[in-house]
Amino acid sequence: MLKLYVGPLSLFSRKVEIALREKGIAFEREFVAFTQDKGYAPKHPAVLAANPKGQVPVLVDGDLSLFDSTVILEYLEDLYPSPPLYPATPQDRARCRLLELDADEILFAPVRPLLFRTEPPHPDPARHAANVAAGKAAEAAITSRFADLEKRLGAQDFFCGSLSVADIALFMTILFTQRLAGPPLAPHASLAAWYRRLLERPAFAQAATEMAAADRELSPALATG
């Protein structure tokens, strides 16, 4: 059986979990240690052995260990091609991969400055003020990205025709914007409907529910504002 090492608040781990569940693949899941003050220290030895970066997710399949959510998703597609999570044609698969990259690197870039909201206010007032200012600038960038994604989605149910890794990646990054009190989705009707539609799928709902539960334990600052 496949074994997946994950972090409770790792959006990239949740990407892989959603794909595994959507494909109906049995897997064993092991959470690595995580706290807001120490992060992933001490690093899990199995993760360190598999990934020079020491980061989750790590997927172990027999004597093969893989890291990086994109690499793992491509491996799962090769191993279990049905149901597919990539489009059929090379051109559409390339577009799908670009949307996944958009989620992981372009949209996620302005999400990073919001992560300070998971922690108590910084004791240095100047540092706290700088964090708040960076957060406001990040929200403007996220809103712009939402508008672009709204145009790209249009009237489609999914970004690449049918459910794909692009939807999984974009869902997880947008979930992070919402958990970090980022810009609301409501002004972007198609994108908001897409997000609600995915939340109705058990694999996506489980990821969102478990992420919220982990935040209640690990990120009390989100609840206190």
mmCIF file of C-alpha atoms in Angstrom:
data_model
loop_
_atom_site.group_PDB
_atom_site.id
_atom_site.type_symbol
_atom_site.label_atom_id
_atom_site.label_comp_id
_atom_site.label_asym_id
_atom_site.label_seq_id
_atom_site.Cartn_x
_atom_site.Cartn_y
_atom_site.Cartn_z
ATOM 1 C CA MET A 1 0.000 0.000 0.000
ATOM 2 C CA LEU A 2 1.137 3.538 -0.727
ATOM 3 C CA LYS A 3 2.281 5.571 2.269
ATOM 4 C CA LEU A 4 1.937 9.341 2.360
ATOM 5 C CA TYR A 5 3.736 11.588 4.824
ATOM 6 C CA VAL A 6 1.800 14.812 5.298
ATOM 7 C CA GLY A 7 1.596 17.951 7.400
ATOM 8 C CA PRO A 8 -1.691 18.959 9.053
ATOM 9 C CA LEU A 9 -1.601 22.450 7.514
ATOM 10 C CA SER A 10 0.301 21.627 4.320
ATOM 11 C CA LEU A 11 -1.773 22.577 1.291
ATOM 12 C CA PHE A 12 0.570 20.562 -0.931
ATOM 13 C CA SER A 13 -0.036 17.452 1.178
ATOM 14 C CA ARG A 14 -3.776 17.997 0.865
ATOM 15 C CA LYS A 15 -3.445 18.266 -2.930
ATOM 16 C CA VAL A 16 -2.081 14.720 -2.999
ATOM 17 C CA GLU A 17 -4.694 13.428 -0.554
ATOM 18 C CA ILE A 18 -7.523 14.800 -2.698
ATOM 19 C CA ALA A 19 -6.076 13.181 -5.825
ATOM 20 C CA LEU A 20 -5.690 9.823 -4.072
ATOM 21 C CA ARG A 21 -9.284 9.912 -2.841
ATOM 22 C CA GLU A 22 -10.701 11.084 -6.159
ATOM 23 C CA LYS A 23 -8.948 8.156 -7.834
ATOM 24 C CA GLY A 24 -10.090 5.740 -5.145
ATOM 25 C CA ILE A 25 -6.515 4.696 -4.281
ATOM 26 C CA ALA A 26 -5.963 3.121 -0.879
ATOM 27 C CA PHE A 27 -3.136 4.712 1.092
ATOM 28 C CA GLU A 28 -1.711 4.954 4.581
ATOM 29 C CA ARG A 29 -1.281 8.453 5.935
ATOM 30 C CA GLU A 30 1.234 9.583 8.545
ATOM 31 C CA PHE A 31 1.240 13.119 9.940
ATOM 32 C CA VAL A 32 4.620 14.641 10.741
ATOM 33 C CA ALA A 33 5.149 16.870 13.757
ATOM 34 C CA PHE A 34 4.191 20.524 13.304
ATOM 35 C CA THR A 35 3.703 23.563 15.551
ATOM 36 C CA GLN A 36 3.359 27.236 14.661
ATOM 37 C CA ASP A 37 6.411 28.218 16.735
ATOM 38 C CA LYS A 38 8.787 25.432 15.609
ATOM 39 C CA GLY A 39 7.325 24.544 12.235
ATOM 40 C CA TYR A 40 8.249 21.015 11.168
ATOM 41 C CA ALA A 41 11.121 20.698 13.648
ATOM 42 C CA PRO A 42 12.310 18.126 14.378
ATOM 43 C CA LYS A 43 12.144 16.869 10.801
ATOM 44 C CA HIS A 44 10.691 13.401 10.361
ATOM 45 C CA PRO A 45 13.541 11.002 9.476
ATOM 46 C CA ALA A 46 11.581 9.350 6.646
ATOM 47 C CA VAL A 47 10.911 12.754 5.091
ATOM 48 C CA LEU A 48 14.548 13.804 5.442
ATOM 49 C CA ALA A 49 15.673 10.548 3.848
ATOM 50 C CA ALA A 50 13.383 11.026 0.843
ATOM 51 C CA ASN A 51 13.482 14.779 0.288
ATOM 52 C CA PRO A 52 16.657 16.908 0.490
ATOM 53 C CA LYS A 53 14.402 19.863 1.360
ATOM 54 C CA GLY A 54 12.923 17.971 4.300
ATOM 55 C CA GLN A 55 9.406 18.929 3.232
ATOM 56 C CA VAL A 56 6.107 17.094 2.921
ATOM 57 C CA PRO A 57 4.381 15.585 1.060
ATOM 58 C CA VAL A 58 6.432 12.452 0.569
ATOM 59 C CA LEU A 59 4.904 9.406 -1.117
ATOM 60 C CA VAL A 60 6.444 5.968 -0.598
ATOM 61 C CA ASP A 61 5.581 3.153 -2.977
ATOM 62 C CA GLY A 62 7.719 0.127 -2.165
ATOM 63 C CA ASP A 63 11.336 1.113 -2.745
ATOM 64 C CA LEU A 64 10.348 4.339 -4.532
ATOM 65 C CA SER A 65 10.066 7.577 -2.573
ATOM 66 C CA LEU A 66 8.776 10.744 -4.227
ATOM 67 C CA PHE A 67 8.477 14.346 -3.101
ATOM 68 C CA ASP A 68 6.894 17.484 -4.575
ATOM 69 C CA SER A 69 3.138 17.391 -5.045
ATOM 70 C CA THR A 70 3.320 17.905 -8.820
ATOM 71 C CA VAL A 71 5.719 14.999 -9.298
ATOM 72 C CA ILE A 72 3.547 12.820 -7.070
ATOM 73 C CA LEU A 73 0.348 13.695 -8.949
ATOM 74 C CA GLU A 74 1.969 12.861 -12.287
ATOM 75 C CA TYR A 75 3.156 9.519 -10.885
ATOM 76 C CA LEU A 76 -0.327 8.689 -9.610
ATOM 77 C CA GLU A 77 -1.778 9.477 -13.031
ATOM 78 C CA ASP A 78 0.727 7.140 -14.692
ATOM 79 C CA LEU A 79 0.112 4.422 -12.123
ATOM 80 C CA TYR A 80 -3.682 4.736 -11.954
ATOM 81 C CA PRO A 81 -4.848 6.452 -15.168
ATOM 82 C CA SER A 82 -8.562 5.983 -14.415
ATOM 83 C CA PRO A 83 -10.342 8.126 -13.497
ATOM 84 C CA PRO A 84 -8.072 10.662 -15.193
ATOM 85 C CA LEU A 85 -7.042 13.902 -13.525
ATOM 86 C CA TYR A 86 -5.340 15.273 -16.645
ATOM 87 C CA PRO A 87 -6.978 16.093 -20.015
ATOM 88 C CA ALA A 88 -6.531 13.802 -23.007
ATOM 89 C CA THR A 89 -4.598 15.932 -25.514
ATOM 90 C CA PRO A 90 -1.003 17.165 -25.078
ATOM 91 C CA GLN A 91 -2.131 20.774 -25.532
ATOM 92 C CA ASP A 92 -4.868 20.536 -22.911
ATOM 93 C CA ARG A 93 -2.572 18.669 -20.521
ATOM 94 C CA ALA A 94 -0.051 21.482 -20.887
ATOM 95 C CA ARG A 95 -2.729 24.085 -20.110
ATOM 96 C CA CYS A 96 -3.755 22.045 -17.081
ATOM 97 C CA ARG A 97 -0.172 21.899 -15.827
ATOM 98 C CA LEU A 98 0.173 25.665 -16.251
ATOM 99 C CA LEU A 99 -2.935 26.203 -14.129
ATOM 100 C CA GLU A 100 -1.502 23.954 -11.435
ATOM 101 C CA LEU A 101 1.695 26.004 -11.577
ATOM 102 C CA ASP A 102 -0.408 29.163 -11.349
ATOM 103 C CA ALA A 103 -2.007 27.862 -8.143
ATOM 104 C CA ASP A 104 1.219 26.685 -6.538
ATOM 105 C CA GLU A 105 3.493 29.587 -7.409
ATOM 106 C CA ILE A 106 1.659 32.593 -8.869
ATOM 107 C CA LEU A 107 -1.509 32.698 -6.782
ATOM 108 C CA PHE A 108 0.260 31.355 -3.711
ATOM 109 C CA ALA A 109 2.930 34.083 -3.834
ATOM 110 C CA PRO A 110 0.608 36.803 -2.417
ATOM 111 C CA VAL A 111 -0.887 34.292 0.015
ATOM 112 C CA ARG A 112 2.431 33.943 1.845
ATOM 113 C CA PRO A 113 2.296 37.463 3.348
ATOM 114 C CA LEU A 114 -1.022 36.504 5.004
ATOM 115 C CA LEU A 115 0.536 33.644 6.968
ATOM 116 C CA PHE A 116 1.411 36.024 9.798
ATOM 117 C CA ARG A 117 -2.295 35.858 10.690
ATOM 118 C CA THR A 118 -1.797 32.319 12.004
ATOM 119 C CA GLU A 119 0.442 33.733 14.777
ATOM 120 C CA PRO A 120 -0.149 36.144 17.677
ATOM 121 C CA PRO A 121 0.620 39.801 16.846
ATOM 122 C CA HIS A 122 4.352 40.428 16.669
ATOM 123 C CA PRO A 123 5.628 42.005 19.922
ATOM 124 C CA ASP A 124 7.460 44.687 17.948
ATOM 125 C CA PRO A 125 4.757 47.225 16.955
ATOM 126 C CA ALA A 126 6.709 48.312 13.876
ATOM 127 C CA ARG A 127 7.060 44.713 12.690
ATOM 128 C CA HIS A 128 3.368 44.084 13.325
ATOM 129 C CA ALA A 129 2.433 47.215 11.356
ATOM 130 C CA ALA A 130 4.671 46.079 8.493
ATOM 131 C CA ASN A 131 2.976 42.667 8.494
ATOM 132 C CA VAL A 132 -0.457 44.284 8.354
ATOM 133 C CA ALA A 133 0.589 46.570 5.490
ATOM 134 C CA ALA A 134 2.046 43.645 3.557
ATOM 135 C CA GLY A 135 -1.184 41.748 4.130
ATOM 136 C CA LYS A 136 -3.272 44.545 2.642
ATOM 137 C CA ALA A 137 -1.046 44.690 -0.443
ATOM 138 C CA ALA A 138 -1.291 40.912 -0.751
ATOM 139 C CA GLU A 139 -5.093 41.057 -0.607
ATOM 140 C CA ALA A 140 -5.142 43.463 -3.554
ATOM 141 C CA ALA A 141 -2.950 41.072 -5.554
ATOM 142 C CA ILE A 142 -5.149 38.102 -4.648
ATOM 143 C CA THR A 143 -8.280 39.970 -5.706
ATOM 144 C CA SER A 144 -6.671 40.651 -9.072
ATOM 145 C CA ARG A 145 -5.807 36.971 -9.449
ATOM 146 C CA PHE A 146 -9.392 35.994 -8.547
ATOM 147 C CA ALA A 147 -10.677 38.261 -11.324
ATOM 148 C CA ASP A 148 -8.329 36.627 -13.817
ATOM 149 C CA LEU A 149 -9.349 33.118 -12.740
ATOM 150 C CA GLU A 150 -13.011 34.119 -13.005
ATOM 151 C CA LYS A 151 -12.453 35.039 -16.664
ATOM 152 C CA ARG A 152 -10.545 31.847 -17.367
ATOM 153 C CA LEU A 153 -13.215 29.659 -15.790
ATOM 154 C CA GLY A 154 -16.125 31.360 -17.546
ATOM 155 C CA ALA A 155 -19.216 29.145 -17.615
ATOM 156 C CA GLN A 156 -17.287 25.883 -17.204
ATOM 157 C CA ASP A 157 -17.842 23.569 -14.255
ATOM 158 C CA PHE A 158 -14.095 22.878 -14.085
ATOM 159 C CA PHE A 159 -11.014 24.687 -15.359
ATOM 160 C CA CYS A 160 -9.949 21.971 -17.812
ATOM 161 C CA GLY A 161 -13.318 20.610 -18.942
ATOM 162 C CA SER A 162 -13.544 17.872 -16.312
ATOM 163 C CA LEU A 163 -12.086 17.613 -12.820
ATOM 164 C CA SER A 164 -8.301 17.846 -12.991
ATOM 165 C CA VAL A 165 -5.171 18.566 -11.005
ATOM 166 C CA ALA A 166 -5.687 22.226 -11.913
ATOM 167 C CA ASP A 167 -8.937 22.280 -9.931
ATOM 168 C CA ILE A 168 -7.296 20.475 -7.013
ATOM 169 C CA ALA A 169 -4.348 22.869 -6.855
ATOM 170 C CA LEU A 170 -6.449 26.018 -7.295
ATOM 171 C CA PHE A 171 -8.958 24.825 -4.707
ATOM 172 C CA MET A 172 -6.269 24.305 -2.082
ATOM 173 C CA THR A 173 -4.614 27.668 -2.662
ATOM 174 C CA ILE A 174 -7.970 29.451 -2.613
ATOM 175 C CA LEU A 175 -8.891 27.534 0.546
ATOM 176 C CA PHE A 176 -5.759 29.056 2.097
ATOM 177 C CA THR A 177 -6.878 32.548 1.096
ATOM 178 C CA GLN A 178 -10.166 32.006 2.892
ATOM 179 C CA ARG A 179 -8.702 30.433 6.047
ATOM 180 C CA LEU A 180 -6.313 33.404 6.300
ATOM 181 C CA ALA A 181 -9.170 35.926 6.036
ATOM 182 C CA GLY A 182 -8.173 36.964 2.538
ATOM 183 C CA PRO A 183 -10.481 38.567 -0.036
ATOM 184 C CA PRO A 184 -13.936 36.975 -0.299
ATOM 185 C CA LEU A 185 -14.940 34.943 -3.309
ATOM 186 C CA ALA A 186 -18.498 36.315 -3.419
ATOM 187 C CA PRO A 187 -17.763 39.127 -5.933
ATOM 188 C CA HIS A 188 -16.561 36.477 -8.394
ATOM 189 C CA ALA A 189 -19.744 34.514 -9.004
ATOM 190 C CA SER A 190 -18.412 31.766 -11.272
ATOM 191 C CA LEU A 191 -15.322 31.174 -9.153
ATOM 192 C CA ALA A 192 -17.419 31.111 -5.972
ATOM 193 C CA ALA A 193 -19.838 28.592 -7.513
ATOM 194 C CA TRP A 194 -16.902 26.433 -8.632
ATOM 195 C CA TYR A 195 -15.481 26.495 -5.111
ATOM 196 C CA ARG A 196 -18.828 25.489 -3.576
ATOM 197 C CA ARG A 197 -19.208 22.739 -6.161
ATOM 198 C CA LEU A 198 -15.866 21.240 -5.207
ATOM 199 C CA LEU A 199 -16.711 21.431 -1.506
ATOM 200 C CA GLU A 200 -19.632 19.119 -2.237
ATOM 201 C CA ARG A 201 -17.200 16.385 -3.307
ATOM 202 C CA PRO A 202 -16.169 14.176 -0.350
ATOM 203 C CA ALA A 203 -12.429 14.334 -1.043
ATOM 204 C CA PHE A 204 -12.411 18.143 -1.097
ATOM 205 C CA ALA A 205 -14.782 18.426 1.860
ATOM 206 C CA GLN A 206 -12.548 16.152 3.944
ATOM 207 C CA ALA A 207 -9.481 18.243 3.174
ATOM 208 C CA ALA A 208 -11.273 21.463 4.132
ATOM 209 C CA THR A 209 -12.799 19.982 7.285
ATOM 210 C CA GLU A 210 -9.515 18.496 8.481
ATOM 211 C CA MET A 211 -7.670 21.730 7.737
ATOM 212 C CA ALA A 212 -10.195 23.676 9.827
ATOM 213 C CA ALA A 213 -9.838 21.183 12.682
ATOM 214 C CA ALA A 214 -6.047 21.465 12.548
ATOM 215 C CA ASP A 215 -6.326 25.262 12.659
ATOM 216 C CA ARG A 216 -8.487 25.096 15.773
ATOM 217 C CA GLU A 217 -5.696 23.156 17.464
ATOM 218 C CA LEU A 218 -2.609 24.766 15.932
ATOM 219 C CA SER A 219 -3.650 28.278 14.853
ATOM 220 C CA PRO A 220 -5.701 29.880 17.647
ATOM 221 C CA ALA A 221 -4.714 33.322 16.359
ATOM 222 C CA LEU A 222 -7.054 32.768 13.396
ATOM 223 C CA ALA A 223 -9.989 32.401 15.756
ATOM 224 C CA THR A 224 -9.065 35.409 17.895
ATOM 225 C CA GLY A 225 -8.385 37.689 14.944
#
